[in-house]
Short mmCIF file of C-alpha atoms in Angstrom, two decimals:
data_model
loop_
_atom_site.label_atom_id
_atom_site.label_comp_id
_atom_site.label_asym_id
_atom_site.label_seq_id
_atom_site.Cartn_x
_atom_site.Cartn_y
_atom_site.Cartn_z
CA UNK A 1 36.42 -3.38 -14.36
CA UNK A 2 33.00 -2.95 -15.83
CA UNK A 3 33.51 -6.88 -16.69
CA UNK A 4 33.86 -7.94 -13.41
CA UNK A 5 31.41 -6.47 -12.13
CA UNK A 6 28.62 -7.54 -14.68
CA UNK A 7 29.78 -10.96 -13.89
CA UNK A 8 29.82 -10.48 -10.08
CA UNK A 9 25.91 -9.78 -10.26
CA UNK A 10 25.47 -12.38 -12.44
CA UNK A 11 27.29 -14.65 -9.98
CA UNK A 12 25.52 -13.49 -7.15
CA UNK A 13 22.07 -13.51 -9.07
CA UNK A 14 22.80 -17.20 -10.24
CA UNK A 15 23.57 -18.49 -6.45
CA UNK A 16 20.41 -16.88 -5.56
CA UNK A 17 18.33 -18.34 -7.95
CA UNK A 18 20.29 -21.96 -6.86
CA UNK A 19 19.22 -21.07 -3.33
CA UNK A 20 15.07 -20.84 -3.67
CA UNK A 21 14.62 -23.24 -6.25
CA UNK A 22 16.19 -25.74 -3.41
CA UNK A 23 14.31 -24.03 -0.80
CA UNK A 24 11.21 -24.08 -2.78
CA UNK A 25 12.26 -28.30 -3.43
CA UNK A 26 12.39 -28.71 0.32
CA UNK A 27 8.60 -27.07 0.99
CA UNK A 28 7.51 -28.85 -1.84
CA UNK A 29 8.61 -32.26 -0.66
CA UNK A 30 7.30 -31.43 2.95
CA UNK A 31 4.64 -30.75 1.54
CA UNK A 32 3.84 -33.78 -0.09
CA UNK A 33 4.75 -35.50 3.03
CA UNK A 34 3.24 -33.89 5.28
CA UNK A 35 -0.07 -32.34 3.41
CA UNK A 36 -1.49 -28.91 3.72
CA UNK A 37 -0.19 -27.13 6.97
CA UNK A 38 -3.25 -26.37 9.36
CA UNK A 39 -3.72 -23.21 10.92
CA UNK A 40 -2.54 -22.51 13.89
CA UNK A 41 -3.09 -20.65 17.27
CA UNK A 42 -1.53 -19.90 20.31
CA UNK A 43 -1.68 -17.00 22.77
CA UNK A 44 2.40 -15.51 24.02
CA UNK A 45 2.18 -13.22 27.26
CA UNK A 46 -1.47 -11.71 25.81
CA UNK A 47 -0.02 -11.57 22.03
CA UNK A 48 -2.40 -13.89 19.79
CA UNK A 49 -0.15 -15.66 17.31
CA UNK A 50 -1.63 -17.40 14.12
CA UNK A 51 0.01 -19.20 11.52
CA UNK A 52 -1.66 -19.63 8.21
CA UNK A 53 -1.54 -22.65 5.53
CA UNK A 54 -1.29 -20.34 2.15
CA UNK A 55 -4.73 -21.56 0.02
CA UNK A 56 -4.31 -24.22 -1.96
CA UNK A 57 -3.13 -22.74 -5.37
CA UNK A 58 -6.00 -21.52 -8.27
CA UNK A 59 -8.71 -21.74 -5.29
CA UNK A 60 -10.54 -18.86 -5.06
CA UNK A 61 -13.43 -17.77 -2.28
CA UNK A 62 -16.46 -17.95 -3.69
CA UNK A 63 -16.79 -13.65 -3.27
CA UNK A 64 -18.03 -12.25 -6.63
CA UNK A 65 -17.53 -8.99 -7.57
CA UNK A 66 -19.79 -7.48 -10.62
CA UNK A 67 -18.96 -8.36 -14.22
CA UNK A 68 -18.48 -4.17 -14.62
CA UNK A 69 -18.37 -1.34 -11.92
CA UNK A 70 -21.98 0.36 -11.38
CA UNK A 71 -20.13 3.88 -10.91
CA UNK A 72 -17.75 5.81 -13.25
CA UNK A 73 -16.50 9.14 -13.15
CA UNK A 74 -15.21 10.41 -15.36
CA UNK A 75 -13.40 9.21 -18.40
CA UNK A 76 -13.05 10.08 -22.35
CA UNK A 77 -15.71 12.04 -22.40
CA UNK A 78 -15.75 13.89 -19.23
CA UNK A 79 -16.03 17.75 -18.28
CA UNK A 80 -15.89 19.50 -16.26
CA UNK A 81 -15.96 18.53 -12.53
CA UNK A 82 -16.21 14.96 -14.09
CA UNK A 83 -12.45 14.89 -15.75
CA UNK A 84 -10.17 14.40 -13.60
CA UNK A 85 -6.66 14.58 -13.69
CA UNK A 86 -3.49 13.06 -11.11
CA UNK A 87 -7.20 12.20 -8.66
CA UNK A 88 -4.58 10.10 -7.05
CA UNK A 89 -7.37 9.03 -4.09
CA UNK A 90 -11.01 8.82 -3.60
CA UNK A 91 -13.80 7.31 -0.55
CA UNK A 92 -16.85 6.84 0.00
CA UNK A 93 -18.54 8.44 3.24
CA UNK A 94 -21.08 7.24 5.53
CA UNK A 95 -24.18 8.49 3.66
CA UNK A 96 -23.16 7.08 0.24
CA UNK A 97 -20.96 10.44 -1.36
CA UNK A 98 -17.95 9.37 -2.74
CA UNK A 99 -15.46 12.46 -2.74
CA UNK A 100 -12.90 12.45 -5.36
CA UNK A 101 -9.53 14.13 -4.50
CA UNK A 102 -8.15 15.54 -7.58
CA UNK A 103 -4.05 16.64 -7.47
CA UNK A 104 -4.24 19.32 -10.46
CA UNK A 105 -6.98 21.32 -9.06
CA UNK A 106 -6.47 21.04 -5.53
CA UNK A 107 -10.17 20.28 -4.97
CA UNK A 108 -11.80 17.61 -3.10
CA UNK A 109 -15.23 16.78 -6.13
CA UNK A 110 -17.89 15.48 -4.25
CA UNK A 111 -20.66 13.14 -6.12
CA UNK A 112 -24.23 11.00 -5.06
CA UNK A 113 -23.49 7.41 -5.06
CA UNK A 114 -24.90 7.52 -9.02
CA UNK A 115 -21.75 9.63 -9.84
CA UNK A 116 -23.74 12.55 -10.14
CA UNK A 117 -21.42 15.85 -9.02
CA UNK A 118 -23.32 17.34 -6.01
CA UNK A 119 -20.21 19.95 -5.33
CA UNK A 120 -16.51 20.68 -5.26
CA UNK A 121 -14.78 21.74 -1.75
CA UNK A 122 -11.34 23.58 -1.50
CA UNK A 123 -8.99 23.79 -4.36
CA UNK A 124 -5.64 25.99 -4.88
CA UNK A 125 -5.06 29.94 -3.51
CA UNK A 126 -3.16 30.48 -0.22
CA UNK A 127 -6.91 31.13 1.68
CA UNK A 128 -8.23 28.19 4.41
CA UNK A 129 -8.46 25.28 3.76
CA UNK A 130 -6.78 26.07 -0.22
CA UNK A 131 -4.04 23.39 -0.72
CA UNK A 132 -1.33 25.94 -2.17
CA UNK A 133 0.77 26.13 1.03
CA UNK A 134 0.51 22.17 1.57
CA UNK A 135 1.86 20.71 -1.44
CA UNK A 136 0.47 17.80 -4.06
CA UNK A 137 -3.31 16.58 -1.98
CA UNK A 138 -3.79 12.71 -1.70
CA UNK A 139 -6.97 11.97 -0.52
CA UNK A 140 -10.34 12.19 1.64
CA UNK A 141 -11.77 10.05 3.97
CA UNK A 142 -14.46 10.21 7.02
CA UNK A 143 -13.16 10.99 10.26
CA UNK A 144 -14.47 11.40 13.35
CA UNK A 145 -18.67 11.79 14.10
CA UNK A 146 -19.57 13.70 10.48
CA UNK A 147 -16.39 15.34 10.07
CA UNK A 148 -13.94 14.76 6.44
CA UNK A 149 -10.00 14.62 6.33
CA UNK A 150 -7.97 15.33 3.49
CA UNK A 151 -4.24 14.90 3.97
CA UNK A 152 -1.21 16.31 1.12
CA UNK A 153 2.21 15.54 0.67
CA UNK A 154 5.16 18.14 -0.46
CA UNK A 155 5.77 19.10 3.39
CA UNK A 156 6.24 17.95 7.50
CA UNK A 157 2.96 16.59 6.48
CA UNK A 158 -0.90 18.52 6.94
CA UNK A 159 -4.15 17.57 7.53
CA UNK A 160 -7.40 18.83 6.71
CA UNK A 161 -10.33 19.32 8.48
CA UNK A 162 -13.86 19.88 6.62
CA UNK A 163 -17.76 19.12 7.93
CA UNK A 164 -19.96 16.83 5.68
CA UNK A 165 -20.76 19.66 4.01
CA UNK A 166 -17.45 21.15 3.25
CA UNK A 167 -17.21 23.45 5.03
CA UNK A 168 -13.51 24.34 6.16
CA UNK A 169 -12.37 23.82 9.95
CA UNK A 170 -8.68 23.89 10.49
CA UNK A 171 -5.47 22.43 9.07
CA UNK A 172 -2.59 20.49 11.15
CA UNK A 173 0.84 20.49 10.82
CA UNK A 174 2.98 16.92 11.85
CA UNK A 175 6.46 17.52 12.34
CA UNK A 176 8.58 20.09 11.00
CA UNK A 177 11.23 20.22 8.57
CA UNK A 178 13.72 17.29 7.46
CA UNK A 179 14.74 15.59 9.25
CA UNK A 180 11.70 15.61 11.68
CA UNK A 181 9.13 15.55 8.60
CA UNK A 182 5.64 13.36 8.75
CA UNK A 183 3.29 12.19 6.19
CA UNK A 184 -0.14 11.40 7.43
CA UNK A 185 -1.30 7.97 6.51
CA UNK A 186 -5.28 7.39 7.58
CA UNK A 187 -7.61 8.84 9.74
CA UNK A 188 -8.69 6.57 13.03
CA UNK A 189 -12.34 5.96 13.92
CA UNK A 190 -10.91 7.22 17.58
CA UNK A 191 -10.41 11.10 16.35
CA UNK A 192 -6.57 10.55 16.23
CA UNK A 193 -4.73 10.04 13.07
CA UNK A 194 -2.17 7.11 12.07
CA UNK A 195 1.40 9.00 11.11
CA UNK A 196 4.51 7.68 9.86
CA UNK A 197 8.25 9.15 9.48
CA UNK A 198 11.30 9.95 7.47
CA UNK A 199 12.67 8.26 10.64
CA UNK A 200 10.94 4.69 9.76
CA UNK A 201 8.54 5.49 13.51
CA UNK A 202 5.17 4.46 12.89
CA UNK A 203 2.94 6.68 15.52
CA UNK A 204 -0.56 7.65 16.76
CA UNK A 205 -1.39 11.47 16.64
CA UNK A 206 -4.38 13.44 18.41
CA UNK A 207 -7.15 15.43 17.22
CA UNK A 208 -5.67 18.31 18.69
CA UNK A 209 -1.76 18.01 16.94
CA UNK A 210 -0.39 16.22 19.62
CA UNK A 211 1.49 12.69 20.24
CA UNK A 212 -0.86 10.15 21.18
CA UNK A 213 1.56 6.62 21.96
CA UNK A 214 4.64 5.93 19.50
CA UNK A 215 4.36 2.44 18.01
CA UNK A 216 8.23 2.20 17.47
CA UNK A 217 11.37 1.98 14.56
CA UNK A 218 9.76 0.29 11.88
CA UNK A 219 12.42 0.73 8.94
CA UNK A 220 10.70 1.18 5.56
CA UNK A 221 12.88 -0.99 3.23
CA UNK A 222 16.40 -1.93 3.41
CA UNK A 223 18.58 0.69 0.93
CA UNK A 224 22.85 0.52 -0.20
CA UNK A 225 25.19 3.84 -0.68
CA UNK A 226 26.87 4.42 -3.45
CA UNK A 227 29.89 6.97 -3.42
CA UNK A 228 30.21 10.12 -5.53
CA UNK A 229 32.42 12.76 -6.13
CA UNK A 230 35.57 11.75 -6.07
CA UNK A 231 33.99 8.99 -2.95
CA UNK A 232 33.17 11.87 -0.79
CA UNK A 233 29.68 11.74 -0.51
CA UNK A 234 27.40 9.22 -0.83
CA UNK A 235 24.09 8.34 -2.41
CA UNK A 236 21.09 6.08 -1.22
CA UNK A 237 18.72 3.57 -3.52
CA UNK A 238 16.59 1.40 -2.42
CA UNK A 239 17.56 -2.33 -2.70
CA UNK A 240 16.41 -3.90 -5.92
CA UNK A 241 13.01 -5.98 -5.04
CA UNK A 242 13.37 -5.13 -1.57
CA UNK A 243 10.48 -5.87 0.35
CA UNK A 244 8.98 -2.18 1.93
CA UNK A 245 7.54 -1.98 5.59
CA UNK A 246 3.35 -1.63 4.84
CA UNK A 247 0.95 0.54 7.04
CA UNK A 248 -2.86 0.31 7.06
CA UNK A 249 -5.72 -0.09 9.55
CA UNK A 250 -6.97 -3.77 10.73
CA UNK A 251 -11.03 -2.05 12.47
CA UNK A 252 -9.57 -0.11 15.78
CA UNK A 253 -5.87 -2.16 14.84
CA UNK A 254 -2.60 -0.75 13.67
CA UNK A 255 -1.13 -3.18 10.72
CA UNK A 256 2.50 -2.68 10.18
CA UNK A 257 3.96 -5.34 7.72
CA UNK A 258 7.83 -6.83 8.06
CA UNK A 259 9.81 -5.96 5.79
CA UNK A 260 11.46 -9.63 6.05
CA UNK A 261 8.32 -12.46 5.45
CA UNK A 262 4.64 -13.09 5.55
CA UNK A 263 3.84 -11.13 8.72
CA UNK A 264 1.63 -8.73 10.35
CA UNK A 265 1.83 -6.89 13.17
CA UNK A 266 -1.66 -5.72 15.11
CA UNK A 267 -1.35 -2.90 17.40
CA UNK A 268 -3.89 -2.07 20.22
CA UNK A 269 -4.42 2.18 20.44
CA UNK A 270 -2.37 2.11 23.39
CA UNK A 271 0.72 1.02 21.26
CA UNK A 272 0.59 -2.39 23.02
CA UNK A 273 0.87 -5.22 20.83
CA UNK A 274 -2.12 -7.49 19.79
CA UNK A 275 -1.64 -10.39 17.25
CA UNK A 276 1.14 -11.30 14.45
CA UNK A 277 -0.21 -12.49 11.41
CA UNK A 278 1.52 -15.03 9.37
CA UNK A 279 1.01 -16.76 6.26
CA UNK A 280 3.38 -19.68 4.90
CA UNK A 281 5.45 -18.41 2.12
CA UNK A 282 8.37 -19.79 0.01
CA UNK A 283 11.02 -17.33 -0.69
CA UNK A 284 11.67 -16.75 -4.80
CA UNK A 285 14.90 -15.76 -5.79
CA UNK A 286 15.59 -13.17 -8.39
CA UNK A 287 17.21 -14.23 -11.12
CA UNK A 288 19.08 -12.68 -14.01
CA UNK A 289 16.66 -12.43 -16.11
CA UNK A 290 14.41 -10.17 -13.38
CA UNK A 291 16.92 -7.98 -12.73
CA UNK A 292 18.10 -7.83 -16.70
CA UNK A 293 14.28 -6.65 -17.47
CA UNK A 294 14.39 -4.52 -14.13
CA UNK A 295 16.85 -2.39 -15.86
CA UNK A 296 15.16 -2.30 -19.48
CA UNK A 297 12.10 -0.35 -17.11
CA UNK A 298 14.81 2.52 -15.85
CA UNK A 299 14.53 5.68 -16.87
CA UNK A 300 17.62 7.95 -18.94
CA UNK A 301 19.24 9.36 -15.30
CA UNK A 302 18.97 5.27 -13.55
CA UNK A 303 20.66 4.06 -15.37
CA UNK A 304 24.03 5.48 -14.38
CA UNK A 305 24.27 3.73 -11.00
CA UNK A 306 23.17 0.07 -11.85
CA UNK A 307 25.76 -1.95 -12.32
CA UNK A 308 26.37 -1.25 -8.23
CA UNK A 309 22.65 -2.16 -7.64
CA UNK A 310 22.54 -4.67 -4.82
CA UNK A 311 19.27 -6.78 -5.26
CA UNK A 312 17.36 -7.99 -2.87
CA UNK A 313 17.66 -11.96 -1.56
CA UNK A 314 13.97 -12.96 -2.40
CA UNK A 315 11.28 -10.72 -3.92
CA UNK A 316 8.85 -9.58 -1.05
CA UNK A 317 6.06 -11.58 0.08
CA UNK A 318 3.57 -9.01 -0.56
CA UNK A 319 2.49 -5.91 -2.28
CA UNK A 320 0.39 -3.95 0.44
CA UNK A 321 -2.57 -4.30 2.06
CA UNK A 322 -6.00 -3.09 3.38
CA UNK A 323 -8.71 -3.74 5.39
CA UNK A 324 -12.94 -3.46 4.58
CA UNK A 325 -16.00 -2.58 5.64
CA UNK A 326 -16.60 -6.20 7.54
CA UNK A 327 -13.12 -6.56 9.95
CA UNK A 328 -11.28 -8.58 7.17
CA UNK A 329 -7.54 -8.29 6.24
CA UNK A 330 -7.03 -8.09 2.42
CA UNK A 331 -3.32 -8.78 1.37
CA UNK A 332 -2.46 -8.64 -2.08
CA UNK A 333 0.04 -10.86 -3.56
CA UNK A 334 3.33 -9.55 -5.36
CA UNK A 335 3.48 -9.77 -9.03
CA UNK A 336 6.61 -11.30 -10.38
CA UNK A 337 8.11 -8.92 -13.15
CA UNK A 338 8.84 -11.70 -15.96
CA UNK A 339 4.91 -13.13 -14.54
CA UNK A 340 1.79 -10.90 -14.81
CA UNK A 341 -1.18 -11.78 -13.66
CA UNK A 342 -4.26 -11.65 -15.73
CA UNK A 343 -5.80 -9.41 -12.71
CA UNK A 344 -4.61 -8.30 -8.67
CA UNK A 345 -4.59 -11.49 -6.69
CA UNK A 346 -5.08 -11.00 -3.25
CA UNK A 347 -5.66 -13.01 0.23
CA UNK A 348 -8.29 -12.64 2.76
CA UNK A 349 -7.48 -12.78 6.34
CA UNK A 350 -11.17 -13.27 8.79
CA UNK A 351 -11.36 -10.52 12.10
CA UNK A 352 -9.48 -13.10 13.84
CA UNK A 353 -6.57 -13.33 11.35
CA UNK A 354 -7.20 -16.63 10.07
CA UNK A 355 -7.05 -16.90 6.44
CA UNK A 356 -10.05 -17.68 4.25
CA UNK A 357 -8.13 -17.98 0.64
CA UNK A 358 -7.90 -15.86 -2.42
CA UNK A 359 -10.06 -13.55 -4.11
CA UNK A 360 -9.22 -11.64 -7.76
CA UNK A 361 -9.89 -8.26 -8.48
CA UNK A 362 -10.61 -6.40 -11.76
CA UNK A 363 -7.52 -5.36 -14.03
CA UNK A 364 -5.88 -2.56 -13.90
CA UNK A 365 -8.24 -0.87 -11.11
CA UNK A 366 -6.04 0.78 -8.66
CA UNK A 367 -8.14 0.08 -5.45
CA UNK A 368 -8.82 2.42 -3.21
CA UNK A 369 -11.09 1.05 -0.63
CA UNK A 370 -13.42 -1.82 -0.27
CA UNK A 371 -16.73 -1.78 1.64
CA UNK A 372 -19.31 -4.14 2.79
CA UNK A 373 -20.33 -4.27 -0.54
CA UNK A 374 -18.49 -2.90 -2.92
CA UNK A 375 -14.61 -1.85 -4.01
CA UNK A 376 -13.80 1.95 -5.15
CA UNK A 377 -10.84 1.89 -7.53
CA UNK A 378 -9.10 4.05 -9.37
CA UNK A 379 -9.08 2.92 -13.65
CA UNK A 380 -6.09 4.58 -15.84
CA UNK A 381 -6.96 3.23 -19.66
CA UNK A 382 -4.53 3.12 -22.39
CA UNK A 383 -4.97 6.83 -23.58
CA UNK A 384 -3.98 7.69 -19.89
CA UNK A 385 -7.64 9.12 -19.06
CA UNK A 386 -8.80 8.75 -15.36
CA UNK A 387 -11.47 7.18 -14.09
CA UNK A 388 -12.55 6.26 -10.72
CA UNK A 389 -14.88 3.11 -10.59
CA UNK A 390 -17.25 1.52 -7.92
CA UNK A 391 -17.55 -2.07 -8.29
CA UNK A 392 -20.11 -4.92 -6.50
CA UNK A 393 -19.07 -7.20 -4.37
CA UNK A 394 -20.69 -9.86 -3.16
CA UNK A 395 -19.49 -12.01 -0.22
CA UNK A 396 -21.27 -15.42 0.04
CA UNK A 397 -20.49 -18.33 1.53
#
């Protein structure tokens, strides 16, 4: 049975590879005959639809990112508040201060624009604004006025609100026990909060902890089931190489990425669909070598069911997206398992949804925020030492 399953898997992957090759060949022939497809816009019942070509292969925008970070927080020689452990999030406040969320200590550590430590807020404990009852500290970002919002994972999504000086105001809890679990995603400038749920709904909540509007059901990603315990129960696993639904902000719009293809929908605060942005993309199917590499990276606990795994028909069209301080949307290109890029590659869209071109960002930098003239990201060196870095960004041309 094991050999039969492996043969079936190999056959399916081979078929998918031939299908993808055929699609790519057809697309190449079409491009050769017609040339690059121009960007197109149309309106459908008040919804602006923008169809974009892909930027030319190998091209780059003239925008420049500095050769080295202008600010570094943390590092091998760091001590005291500069020493970070499992610090997953950071954000720059309007006054230039940088807030780093250190999960290990449960602290919000505040640094000036040059990276000098100014103050430490929150922390682990049972008091107001402390995180013992909330779960893992994710990050903190500016909210309406001069407020700062920190949020947590681990229970039914909780956010804590602080003023500009770190004084705790209140906490909000979204949802309840499973399956009514909700996760805060981002604070919005109008005082509302973007929230997702385990039921794959996307919602906007008010600052008084009431639901403002639901943006509907948007499946997070495709799964498959494997029988366990004499087939009386079933375990659920994500389809290998599936594209996950991405959610984020684009100015005052809420963006939801499709799990099928290169498409992003942008919704207004009242829940109506304002814009659909697409970019030309040729699907590519995983090969047997891709799957073998995937299996080689699995922990021992994940090897038991891999022979019955389901594989996506094509790799994701993109990995993630985020907006910047100038109204642009940055969409990161997917990195194929056996073809690592020297640096992350992003497609940048202008505020109207039109493609501007490709931009490369520093290698190994996990970007947390893009501003008008900076990129803020997390860097972990080969020894596992964490840093947060600010890189200068110059938008040329």
